[in-house]
Tab-separated table of C-alpha atoms and ligand atoms in Angstrom:
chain	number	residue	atom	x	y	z
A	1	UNK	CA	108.988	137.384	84.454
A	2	UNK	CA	105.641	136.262	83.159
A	3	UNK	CA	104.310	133.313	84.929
A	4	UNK	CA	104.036	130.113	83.723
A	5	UNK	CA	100.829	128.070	82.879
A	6	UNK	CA	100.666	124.130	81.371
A	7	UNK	CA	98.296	122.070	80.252
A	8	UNK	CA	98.165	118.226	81.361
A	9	UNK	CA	99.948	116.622	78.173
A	10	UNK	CA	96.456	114.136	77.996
A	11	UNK	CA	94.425	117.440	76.376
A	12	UNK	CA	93.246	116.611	72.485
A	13	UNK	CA	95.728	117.707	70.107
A	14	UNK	CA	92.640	120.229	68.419
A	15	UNK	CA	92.433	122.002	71.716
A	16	UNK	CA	95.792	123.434	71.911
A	17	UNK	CA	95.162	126.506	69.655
A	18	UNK	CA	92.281	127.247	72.218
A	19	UNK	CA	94.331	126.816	74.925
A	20	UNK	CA	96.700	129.748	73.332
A	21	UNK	CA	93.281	132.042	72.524
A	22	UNK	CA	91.914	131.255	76.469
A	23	UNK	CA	95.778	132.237	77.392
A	24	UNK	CA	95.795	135.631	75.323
A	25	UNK	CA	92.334	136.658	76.893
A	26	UNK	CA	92.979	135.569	80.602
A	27	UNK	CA	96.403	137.942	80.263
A	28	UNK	CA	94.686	140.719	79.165
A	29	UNK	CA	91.757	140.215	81.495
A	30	UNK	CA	93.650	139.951	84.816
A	31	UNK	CA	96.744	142.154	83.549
A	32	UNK	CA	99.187	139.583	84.354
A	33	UNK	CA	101.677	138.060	82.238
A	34	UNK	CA	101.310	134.287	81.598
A	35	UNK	CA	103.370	132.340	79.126
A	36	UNK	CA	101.976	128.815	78.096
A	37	UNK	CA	104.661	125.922	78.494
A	38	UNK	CA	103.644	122.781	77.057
A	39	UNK	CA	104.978	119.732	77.920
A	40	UNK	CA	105.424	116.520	76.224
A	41	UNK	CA	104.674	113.620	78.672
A	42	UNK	CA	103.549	112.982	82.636
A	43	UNK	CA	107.259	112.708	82.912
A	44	UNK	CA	108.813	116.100	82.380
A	45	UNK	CA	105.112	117.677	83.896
A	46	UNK	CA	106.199	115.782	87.295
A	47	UNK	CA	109.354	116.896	86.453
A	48	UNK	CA	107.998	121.004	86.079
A	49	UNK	CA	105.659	120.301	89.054
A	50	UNK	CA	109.452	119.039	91.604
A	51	UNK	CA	110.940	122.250	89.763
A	52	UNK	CA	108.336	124.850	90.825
A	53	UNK	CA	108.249	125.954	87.400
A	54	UNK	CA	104.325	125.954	87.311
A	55	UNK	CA	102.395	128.645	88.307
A	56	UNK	CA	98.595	127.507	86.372
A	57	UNK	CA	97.704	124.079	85.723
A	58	UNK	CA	94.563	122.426	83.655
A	59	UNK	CA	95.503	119.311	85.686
A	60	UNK	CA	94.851	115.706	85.784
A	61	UNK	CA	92.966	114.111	89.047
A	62	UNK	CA	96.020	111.791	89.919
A	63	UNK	CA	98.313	115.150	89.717
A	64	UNK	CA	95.847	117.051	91.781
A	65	UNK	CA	97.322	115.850	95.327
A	66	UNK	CA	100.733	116.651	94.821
A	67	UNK	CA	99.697	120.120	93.597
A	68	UNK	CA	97.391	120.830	96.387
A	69	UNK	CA	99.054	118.712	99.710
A	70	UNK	CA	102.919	119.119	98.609
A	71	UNK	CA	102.936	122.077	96.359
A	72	UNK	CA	100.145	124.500	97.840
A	73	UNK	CA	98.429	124.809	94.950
A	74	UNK	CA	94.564	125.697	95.448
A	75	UNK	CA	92.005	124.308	92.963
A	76	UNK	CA	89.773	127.112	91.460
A	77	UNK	CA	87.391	125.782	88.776
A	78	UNK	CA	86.360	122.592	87.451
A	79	UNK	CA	84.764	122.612	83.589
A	80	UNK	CA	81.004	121.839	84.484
A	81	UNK	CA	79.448	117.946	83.366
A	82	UNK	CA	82.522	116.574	82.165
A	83	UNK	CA	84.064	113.200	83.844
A	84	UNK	CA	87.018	111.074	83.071
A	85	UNK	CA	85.567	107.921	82.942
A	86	UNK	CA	87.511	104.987	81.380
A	87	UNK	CA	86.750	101.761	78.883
A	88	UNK	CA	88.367	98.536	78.402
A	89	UNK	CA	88.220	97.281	74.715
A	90	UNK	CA	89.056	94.071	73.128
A	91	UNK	CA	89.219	93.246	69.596
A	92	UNK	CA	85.776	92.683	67.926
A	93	UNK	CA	87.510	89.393	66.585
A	94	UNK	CA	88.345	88.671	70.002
A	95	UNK	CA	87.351	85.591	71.996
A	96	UNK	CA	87.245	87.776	75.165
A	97	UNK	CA	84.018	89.247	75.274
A	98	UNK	CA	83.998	90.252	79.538
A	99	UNK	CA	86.534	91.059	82.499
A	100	UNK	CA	86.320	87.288	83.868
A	101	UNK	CA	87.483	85.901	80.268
A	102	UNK	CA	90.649	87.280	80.747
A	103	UNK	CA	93.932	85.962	82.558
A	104	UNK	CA	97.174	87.051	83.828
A	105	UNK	CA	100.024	87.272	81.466
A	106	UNK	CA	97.843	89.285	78.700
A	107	UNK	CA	99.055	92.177	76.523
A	108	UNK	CA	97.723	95.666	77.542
A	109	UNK	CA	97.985	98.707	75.114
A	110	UNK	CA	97.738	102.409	77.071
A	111	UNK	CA	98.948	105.557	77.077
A	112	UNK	CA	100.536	107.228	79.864
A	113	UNK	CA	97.185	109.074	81.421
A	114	UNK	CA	97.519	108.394	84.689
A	115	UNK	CA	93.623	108.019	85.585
A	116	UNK	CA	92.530	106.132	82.820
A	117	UNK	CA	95.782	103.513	84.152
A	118	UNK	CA	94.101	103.491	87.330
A	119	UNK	CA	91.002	102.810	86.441
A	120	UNK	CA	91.500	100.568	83.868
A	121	UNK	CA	93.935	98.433	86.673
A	122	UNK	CA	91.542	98.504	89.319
A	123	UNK	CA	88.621	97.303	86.500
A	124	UNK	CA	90.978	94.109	85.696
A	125	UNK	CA	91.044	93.227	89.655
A	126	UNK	CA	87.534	91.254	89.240
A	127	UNK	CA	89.299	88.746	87.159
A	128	UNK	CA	92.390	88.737	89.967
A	129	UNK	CA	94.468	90.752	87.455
A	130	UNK	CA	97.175	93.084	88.876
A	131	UNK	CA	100.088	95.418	87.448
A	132	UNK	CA	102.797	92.314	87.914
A	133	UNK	CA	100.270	89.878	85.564
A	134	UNK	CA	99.888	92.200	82.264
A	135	UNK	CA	102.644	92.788	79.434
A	136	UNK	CA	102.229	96.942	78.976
A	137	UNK	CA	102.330	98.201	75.326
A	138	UNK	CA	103.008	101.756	75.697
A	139	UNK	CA	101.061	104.063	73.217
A	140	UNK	CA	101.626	107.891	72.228
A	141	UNK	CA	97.996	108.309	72.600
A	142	UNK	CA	94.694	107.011	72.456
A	143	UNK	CA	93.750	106.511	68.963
A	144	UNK	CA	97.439	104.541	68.824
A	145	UNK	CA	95.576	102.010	72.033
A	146	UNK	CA	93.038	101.234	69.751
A	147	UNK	CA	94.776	100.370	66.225
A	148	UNK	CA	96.797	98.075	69.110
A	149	UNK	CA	94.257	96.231	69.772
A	150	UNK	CA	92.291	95.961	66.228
A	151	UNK	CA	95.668	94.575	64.926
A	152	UNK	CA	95.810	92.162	67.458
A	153	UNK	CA	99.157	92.780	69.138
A	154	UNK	CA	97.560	93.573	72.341
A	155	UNK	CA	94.831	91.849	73.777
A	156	UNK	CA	92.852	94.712	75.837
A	157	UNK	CA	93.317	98.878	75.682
A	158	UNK	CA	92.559	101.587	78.375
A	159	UNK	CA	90.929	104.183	76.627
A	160	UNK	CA	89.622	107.471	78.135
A	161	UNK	CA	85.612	106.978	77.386
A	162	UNK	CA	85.306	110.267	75.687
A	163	UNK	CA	87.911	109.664	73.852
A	164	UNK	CA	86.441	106.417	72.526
A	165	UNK	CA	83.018	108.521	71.859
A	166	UNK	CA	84.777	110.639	69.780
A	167	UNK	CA	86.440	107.314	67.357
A	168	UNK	CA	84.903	107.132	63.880
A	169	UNK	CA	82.076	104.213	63.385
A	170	UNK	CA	84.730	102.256	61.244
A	171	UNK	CA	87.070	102.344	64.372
A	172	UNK	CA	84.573	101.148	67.300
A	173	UNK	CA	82.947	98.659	64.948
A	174	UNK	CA	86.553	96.843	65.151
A	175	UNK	CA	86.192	97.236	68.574
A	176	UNK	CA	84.431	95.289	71.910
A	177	UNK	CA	83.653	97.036	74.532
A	178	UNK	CA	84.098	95.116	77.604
A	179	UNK	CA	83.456	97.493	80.955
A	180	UNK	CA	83.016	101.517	81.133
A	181	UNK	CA	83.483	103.137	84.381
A	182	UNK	CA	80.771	104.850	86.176
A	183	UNK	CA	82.545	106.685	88.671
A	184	UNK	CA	81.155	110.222	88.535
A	185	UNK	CA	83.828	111.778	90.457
A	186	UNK	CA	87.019	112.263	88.720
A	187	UNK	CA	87.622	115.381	86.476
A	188	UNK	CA	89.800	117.713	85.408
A	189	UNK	CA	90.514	120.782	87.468
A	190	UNK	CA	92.471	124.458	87.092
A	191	UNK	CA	94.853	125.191	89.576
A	192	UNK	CA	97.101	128.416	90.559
A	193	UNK	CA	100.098	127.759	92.527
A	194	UNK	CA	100.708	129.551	95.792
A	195	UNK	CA	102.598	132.807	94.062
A	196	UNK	CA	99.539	133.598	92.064
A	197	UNK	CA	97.907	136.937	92.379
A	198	UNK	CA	94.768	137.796	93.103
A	199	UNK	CA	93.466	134.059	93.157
A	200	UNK	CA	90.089	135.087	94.093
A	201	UNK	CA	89.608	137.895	91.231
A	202	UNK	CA	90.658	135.054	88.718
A	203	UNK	CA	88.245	132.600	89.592
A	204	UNK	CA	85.136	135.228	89.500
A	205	UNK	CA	87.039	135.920	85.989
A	206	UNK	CA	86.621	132.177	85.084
A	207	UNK	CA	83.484	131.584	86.424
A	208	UNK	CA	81.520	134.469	84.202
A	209	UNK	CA	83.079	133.239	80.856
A	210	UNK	CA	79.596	131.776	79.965
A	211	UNK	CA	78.079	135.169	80.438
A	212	UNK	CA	79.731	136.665	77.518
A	213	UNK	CA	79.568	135.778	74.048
A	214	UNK	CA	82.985	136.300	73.208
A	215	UNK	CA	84.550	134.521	76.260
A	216	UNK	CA	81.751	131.787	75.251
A	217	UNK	CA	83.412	131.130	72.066
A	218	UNK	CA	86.849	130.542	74.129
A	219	UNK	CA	85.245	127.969	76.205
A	220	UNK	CA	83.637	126.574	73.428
A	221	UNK	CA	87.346	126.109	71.742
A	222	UNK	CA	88.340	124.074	74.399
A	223	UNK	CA	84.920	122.376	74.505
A	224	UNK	CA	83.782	123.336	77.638
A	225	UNK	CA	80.701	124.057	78.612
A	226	UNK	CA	81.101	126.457	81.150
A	227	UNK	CA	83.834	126.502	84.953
A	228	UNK	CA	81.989	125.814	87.936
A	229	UNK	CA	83.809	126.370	91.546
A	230	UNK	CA	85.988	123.460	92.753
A	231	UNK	CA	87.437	124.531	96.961
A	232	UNK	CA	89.573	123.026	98.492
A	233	UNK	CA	87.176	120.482	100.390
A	234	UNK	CA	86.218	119.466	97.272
A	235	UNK	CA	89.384	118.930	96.209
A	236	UNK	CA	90.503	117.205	99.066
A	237	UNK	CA	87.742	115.037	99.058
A	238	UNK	CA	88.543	113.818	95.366
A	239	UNK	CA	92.287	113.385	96.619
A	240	UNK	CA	91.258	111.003	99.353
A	241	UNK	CA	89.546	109.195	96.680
A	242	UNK	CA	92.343	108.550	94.580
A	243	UNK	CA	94.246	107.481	97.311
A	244	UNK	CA	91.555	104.629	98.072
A	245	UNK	CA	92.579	103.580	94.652
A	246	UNK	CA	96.454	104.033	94.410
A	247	UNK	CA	98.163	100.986	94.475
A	248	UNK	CA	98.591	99.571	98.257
B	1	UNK	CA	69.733	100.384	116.055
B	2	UNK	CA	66.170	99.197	115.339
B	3	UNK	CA	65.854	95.362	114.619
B	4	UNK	CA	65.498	93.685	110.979
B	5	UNK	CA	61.647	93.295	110.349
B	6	UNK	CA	60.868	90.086	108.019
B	7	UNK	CA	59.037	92.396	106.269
B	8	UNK	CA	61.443	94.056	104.759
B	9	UNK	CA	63.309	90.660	103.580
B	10	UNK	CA	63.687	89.938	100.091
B	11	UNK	CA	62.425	86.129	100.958
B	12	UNK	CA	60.957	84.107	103.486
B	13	UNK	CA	64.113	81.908	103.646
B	14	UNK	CA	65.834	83.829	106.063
B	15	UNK	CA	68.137	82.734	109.040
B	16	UNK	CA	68.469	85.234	112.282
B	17	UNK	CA	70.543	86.071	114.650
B	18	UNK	CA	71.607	88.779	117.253
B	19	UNK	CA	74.805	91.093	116.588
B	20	UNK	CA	76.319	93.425	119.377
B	21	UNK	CA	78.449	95.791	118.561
B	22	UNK	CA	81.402	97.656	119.703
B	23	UNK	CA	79.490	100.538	121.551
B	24	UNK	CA	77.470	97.443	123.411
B	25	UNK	CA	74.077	98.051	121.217
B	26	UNK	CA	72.946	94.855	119.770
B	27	UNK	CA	70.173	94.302	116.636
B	28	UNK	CA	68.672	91.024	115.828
B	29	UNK	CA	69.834	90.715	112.546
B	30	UNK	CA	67.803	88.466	109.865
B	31	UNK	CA	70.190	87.496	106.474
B	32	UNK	CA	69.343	85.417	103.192
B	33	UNK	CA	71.133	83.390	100.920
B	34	UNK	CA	70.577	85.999	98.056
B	35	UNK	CA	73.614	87.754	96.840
B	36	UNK	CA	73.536	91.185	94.957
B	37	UNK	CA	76.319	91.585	92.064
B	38	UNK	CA	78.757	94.385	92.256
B	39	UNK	CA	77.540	97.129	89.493
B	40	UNK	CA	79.945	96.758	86.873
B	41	UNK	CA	82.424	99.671	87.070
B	42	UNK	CA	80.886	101.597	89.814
B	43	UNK	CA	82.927	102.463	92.982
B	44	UNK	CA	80.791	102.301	96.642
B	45	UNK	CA	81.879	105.561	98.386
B	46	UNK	CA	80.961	106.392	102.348
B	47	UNK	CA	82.807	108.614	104.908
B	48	UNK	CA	82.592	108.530	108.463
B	49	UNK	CA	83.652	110.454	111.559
B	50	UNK	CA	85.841	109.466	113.933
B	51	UNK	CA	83.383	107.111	115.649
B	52	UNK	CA	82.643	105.437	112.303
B	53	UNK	CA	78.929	107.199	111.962
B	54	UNK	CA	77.987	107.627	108.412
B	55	UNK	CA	78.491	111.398	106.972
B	56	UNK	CA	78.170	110.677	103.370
B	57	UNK	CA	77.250	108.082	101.098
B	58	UNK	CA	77.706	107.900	96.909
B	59	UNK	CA	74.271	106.666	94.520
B	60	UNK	CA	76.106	103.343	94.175
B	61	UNK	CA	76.060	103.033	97.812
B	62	UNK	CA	72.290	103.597	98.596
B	63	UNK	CA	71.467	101.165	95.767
B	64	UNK	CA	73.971	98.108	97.006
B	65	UNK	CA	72.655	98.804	100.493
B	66	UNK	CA	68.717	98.793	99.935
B	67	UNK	CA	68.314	101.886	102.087
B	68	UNK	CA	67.540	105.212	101.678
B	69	UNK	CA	70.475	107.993	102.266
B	70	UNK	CA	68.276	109.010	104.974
B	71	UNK	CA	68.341	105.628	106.595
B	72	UNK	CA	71.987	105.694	106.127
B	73	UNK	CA	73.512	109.255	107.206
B	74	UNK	CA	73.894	109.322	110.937
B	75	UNK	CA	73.988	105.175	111.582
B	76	UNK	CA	76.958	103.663	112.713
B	77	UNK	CA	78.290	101.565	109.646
B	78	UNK	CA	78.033	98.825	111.533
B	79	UNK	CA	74.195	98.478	109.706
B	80	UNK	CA	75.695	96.991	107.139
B	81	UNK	CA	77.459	94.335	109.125
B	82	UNK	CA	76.804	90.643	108.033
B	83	UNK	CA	77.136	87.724	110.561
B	84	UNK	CA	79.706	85.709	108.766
B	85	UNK	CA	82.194	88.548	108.836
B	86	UNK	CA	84.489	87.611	111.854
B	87	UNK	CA	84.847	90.697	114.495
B	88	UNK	CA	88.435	90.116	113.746
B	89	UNK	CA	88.171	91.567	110.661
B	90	UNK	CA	87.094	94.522	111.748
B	91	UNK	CA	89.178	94.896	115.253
B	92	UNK	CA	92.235	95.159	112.336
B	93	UNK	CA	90.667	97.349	110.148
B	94	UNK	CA	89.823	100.207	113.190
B	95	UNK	CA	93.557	99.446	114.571
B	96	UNK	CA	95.408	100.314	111.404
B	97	UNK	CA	93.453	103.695	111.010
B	98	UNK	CA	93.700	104.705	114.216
B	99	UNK	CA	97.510	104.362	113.659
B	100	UNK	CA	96.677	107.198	110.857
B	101	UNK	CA	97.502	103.906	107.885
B	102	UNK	CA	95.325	102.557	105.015
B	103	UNK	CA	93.222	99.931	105.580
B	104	UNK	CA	92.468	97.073	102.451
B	105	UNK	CA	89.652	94.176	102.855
B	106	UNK	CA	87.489	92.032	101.801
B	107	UNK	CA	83.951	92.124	103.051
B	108	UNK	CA	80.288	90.614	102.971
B	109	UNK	CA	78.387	93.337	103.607
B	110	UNK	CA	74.525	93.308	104.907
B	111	UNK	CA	71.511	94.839	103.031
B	112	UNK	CA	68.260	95.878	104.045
B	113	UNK	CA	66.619	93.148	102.440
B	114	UNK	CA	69.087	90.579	103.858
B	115	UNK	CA	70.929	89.806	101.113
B	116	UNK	CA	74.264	90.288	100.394
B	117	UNK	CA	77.088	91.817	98.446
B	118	UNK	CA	80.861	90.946	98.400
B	119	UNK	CA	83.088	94.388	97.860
B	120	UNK	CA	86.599	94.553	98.035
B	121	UNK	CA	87.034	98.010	100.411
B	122	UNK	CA	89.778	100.606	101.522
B	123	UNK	CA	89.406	102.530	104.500
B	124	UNK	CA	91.358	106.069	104.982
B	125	UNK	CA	91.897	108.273	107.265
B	126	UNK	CA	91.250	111.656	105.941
B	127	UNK	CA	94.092	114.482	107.072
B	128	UNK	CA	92.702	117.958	106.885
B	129	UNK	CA	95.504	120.599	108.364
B	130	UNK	CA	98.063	117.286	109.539
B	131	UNK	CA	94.984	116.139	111.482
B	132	UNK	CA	93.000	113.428	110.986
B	133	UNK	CA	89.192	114.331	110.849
B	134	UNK	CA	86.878	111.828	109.246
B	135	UNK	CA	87.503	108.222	107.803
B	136	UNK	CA	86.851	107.606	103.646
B	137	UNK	CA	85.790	103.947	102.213
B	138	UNK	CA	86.057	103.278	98.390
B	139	UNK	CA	84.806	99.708	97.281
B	140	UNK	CA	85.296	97.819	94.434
B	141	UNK	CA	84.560	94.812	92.247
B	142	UNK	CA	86.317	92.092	94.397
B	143	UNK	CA	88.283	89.139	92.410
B	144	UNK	CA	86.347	86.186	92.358
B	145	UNK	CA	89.130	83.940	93.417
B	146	UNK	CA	89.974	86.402	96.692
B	147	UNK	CA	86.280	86.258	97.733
B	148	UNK	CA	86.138	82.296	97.535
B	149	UNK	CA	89.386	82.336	99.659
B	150	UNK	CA	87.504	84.879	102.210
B	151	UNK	CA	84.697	82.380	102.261
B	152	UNK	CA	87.158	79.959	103.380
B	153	UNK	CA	89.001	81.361	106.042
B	154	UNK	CA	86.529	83.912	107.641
B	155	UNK	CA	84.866	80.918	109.197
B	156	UNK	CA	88.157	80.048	110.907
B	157	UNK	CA	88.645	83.547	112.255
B	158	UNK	CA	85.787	83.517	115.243
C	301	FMN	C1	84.921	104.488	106.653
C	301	FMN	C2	84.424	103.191	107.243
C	301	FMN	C3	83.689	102.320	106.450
C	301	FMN	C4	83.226	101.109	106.941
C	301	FMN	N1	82.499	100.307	106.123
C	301	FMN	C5	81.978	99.145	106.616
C	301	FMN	C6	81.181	98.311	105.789
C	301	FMN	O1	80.968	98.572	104.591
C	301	FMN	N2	80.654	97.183	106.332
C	301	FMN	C7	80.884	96.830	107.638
C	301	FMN	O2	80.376	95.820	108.074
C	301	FMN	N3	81.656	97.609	108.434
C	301	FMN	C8	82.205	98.749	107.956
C	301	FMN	N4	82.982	99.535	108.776
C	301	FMN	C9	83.293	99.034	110.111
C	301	FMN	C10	82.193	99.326	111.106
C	301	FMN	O3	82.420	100.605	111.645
C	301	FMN	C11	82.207	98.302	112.262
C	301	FMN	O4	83.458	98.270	112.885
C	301	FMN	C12	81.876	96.873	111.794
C	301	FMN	O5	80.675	96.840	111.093
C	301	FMN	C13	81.841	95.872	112.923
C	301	FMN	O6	81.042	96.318	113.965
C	301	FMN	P1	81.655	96.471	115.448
C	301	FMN	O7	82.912	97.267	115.310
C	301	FMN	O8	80.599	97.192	116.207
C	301	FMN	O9	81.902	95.099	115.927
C	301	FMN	C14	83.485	100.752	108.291
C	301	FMN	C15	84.229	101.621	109.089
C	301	FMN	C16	84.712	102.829	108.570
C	301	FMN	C17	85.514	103.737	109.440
């Protein structure tokens, strides 16, 4: 039985064929079958995660406790200078130019990325916003938040910040940007799940990608710069964190 | 703890008064009317051990504080305690940890310069092999309309 690897469903849509090249090399590599099972939503991957049927995860922060404290998964490498930071947009035709402008009972497009949700809840608190005030408008992904908004059918998006980077000019020109995150401190991490092998030989395996060329050009498919480390402490340090900011 | 010096007050305007704390230490403490505004989507990160003495700080920290990290790591985080926060406050805030539970608040917090800085802050305790080993504060951007309640009632509470 090969083992089992997924990606968090919030990975860009052009990634995925570099998440099948990384997949082919890391087999061969470590000479240990791994099959990559995509799936479709945070749903069905909390779903996989109850089920044991993951054995390597790219994972989101918010999933990271459950792997590690209820699932004995242990973190091995984080992709080097990348954060998820998140941004709150309002229509550029919007009167609502900051946080205080707005007030309960407004529409809220998102996706289901559990991070940016958090974030982008805990950035409406200021104007005494919570989850019971806002009307959710749920969105397949991010792009889908933002044509939301430009139309006017919801008032404010959650956007992953990168993800806004990446818009064309003719979408953030339609667009307000009313708060960014500056948090520094939640990211992305790859996990193996306690029936593994050899955890330690794969990280060293990760961690010298950047040293070669060819493995270069893998990283550079899933546009990533290079792994760096991530132990437990670490780990546990950024699940604390998101427990400061889980809903009380 | 060393007393506040005027000089390193952000005005002359400043009132004073003298704080002791929970280990029996007390500062003379010297506070302004000048408030500091939460950074815009930052979060204020410190950890503790057990004793609340600061292990770790965040950049957002030093800068909302006025001190160095060096000034910071190894004070009790009582430095940052302002005189209009009522000890109540804080009596609830060690009591639910201790009982292992999260901790939510509102609090004016001191600077160096005697100002101040509203944050809206969770304590938790931090489990490391089912034991609990150091404490973990996250603050954020506090509603405007819970701080002007706080300003309210923490007068009440002393
Ligand atoms: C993790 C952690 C963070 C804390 N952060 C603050 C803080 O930002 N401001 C503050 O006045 N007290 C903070 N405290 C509480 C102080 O330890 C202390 O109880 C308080 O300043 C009142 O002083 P006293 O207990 O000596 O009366 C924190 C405690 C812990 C465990």
């Amino acid at each position: 039985m090969p083992f089992n690897m997924t990606i968090s469903p919030d990975f860009k849509p052009e990634l995925i064929s570099g998440w099948y090249i990384f997949n082919t090399w890391l087999q061969k590599k470590i000479d240990t079958p791994i099959h990559i099972d995509l799936v479709n939503d945070f749903i069905e991957l909390s779903d996989a995660i109850d089920q044991n049927r993951i054995d390597l995860i790219y994972a989101n922060p918010c999933d990271i406790a459950r792997l590690v404290r209820e699932k004995n998964f242990n973190p091995l490498v984080q992709p080097v200078g990348t954060q998820d930071e998140t941004i709150i947009v309002s229509s550029v035709n919007s009167q609502v130019k900051t946080i205080e402008d707005l007030s309960p009972g407004i529409k809220v497009a998102m996706t289901d990325v559990p991070d940016v949700n958090t974030i982008g809840m805990i950035m409406l608190e200021p104007a005494d916003i919570t989850p019971k005030d806002i009307e959710t408008i749920h969105c397949q992904n991010f792009i889908t938040v933002a044509k939301n908004v430009i139309n006017g059918q919801a008032d404010i998006g959650f956007l992953l910040a990168d993800a806004y980077n990446e818009f064309s000019n003719l979408v953030k020109k339609q667009l307000h940007s009313l708060i960014t995150s500056k948090i520094h401190v939640l990211h992305h991490a790859l996990l193996a799940g306690p029936d593994f092998p050899n955890q330690e030989n794969l990280q060293q395996v990760l961690l010298s990608m950047n040293e070669d060329p060819k493995t270069q050009k893998i990283l550079q498919s899933l546009e990533i710069e290079k792994w760096q480390a991530m132990d437990r402490e670490e780990a546990e340090f950024l699940i604390d964190l998101m427990d400061t900011l889980s809903p009380e | 703890m060393q007393n506040m010096k005027p000089e390193d007050l952000a005005s002359d305007n400043y009132q004073e008064t003298e704080l002791t704390f929970f280990d029996g230490t007390s500062r003379k403490v010297l506070y302004t009317d000048i408030e500091t505004q939460f950074p815009d989507g930052c979060l204020i990160v410190s950890r503790t051990d057990l004793d609340g003495v600061i292990t770790h700080v965040n950049k957002s920290f030093v800068l909302m504080s006025g001190f160095t990290e060096q000034e910071l790591i190894g004070q009790p985080h009582y430095i940052l305690r302002h005189p209009f926060m009522p000890p109540a406050a804080f009596a609830g805030l060690w009591k639910t940890i201790q009982k292992k539970e999260k901790w939510h608040g509102y609090v004016k917090n001191l600077r160096k310069d005697g100002g101040f800085y509203w944050v809206y802050a969770t304590v938790i305790p931090n489990r490391r092999n089912g034991e609990i080993v150091s404490y973990t504060s996250v603050r954020r951007k506090p509603s405007v309309k819970k701080v002007a309640e706080c300003m309210e009632l923490y007068p009440t509470l002393f």
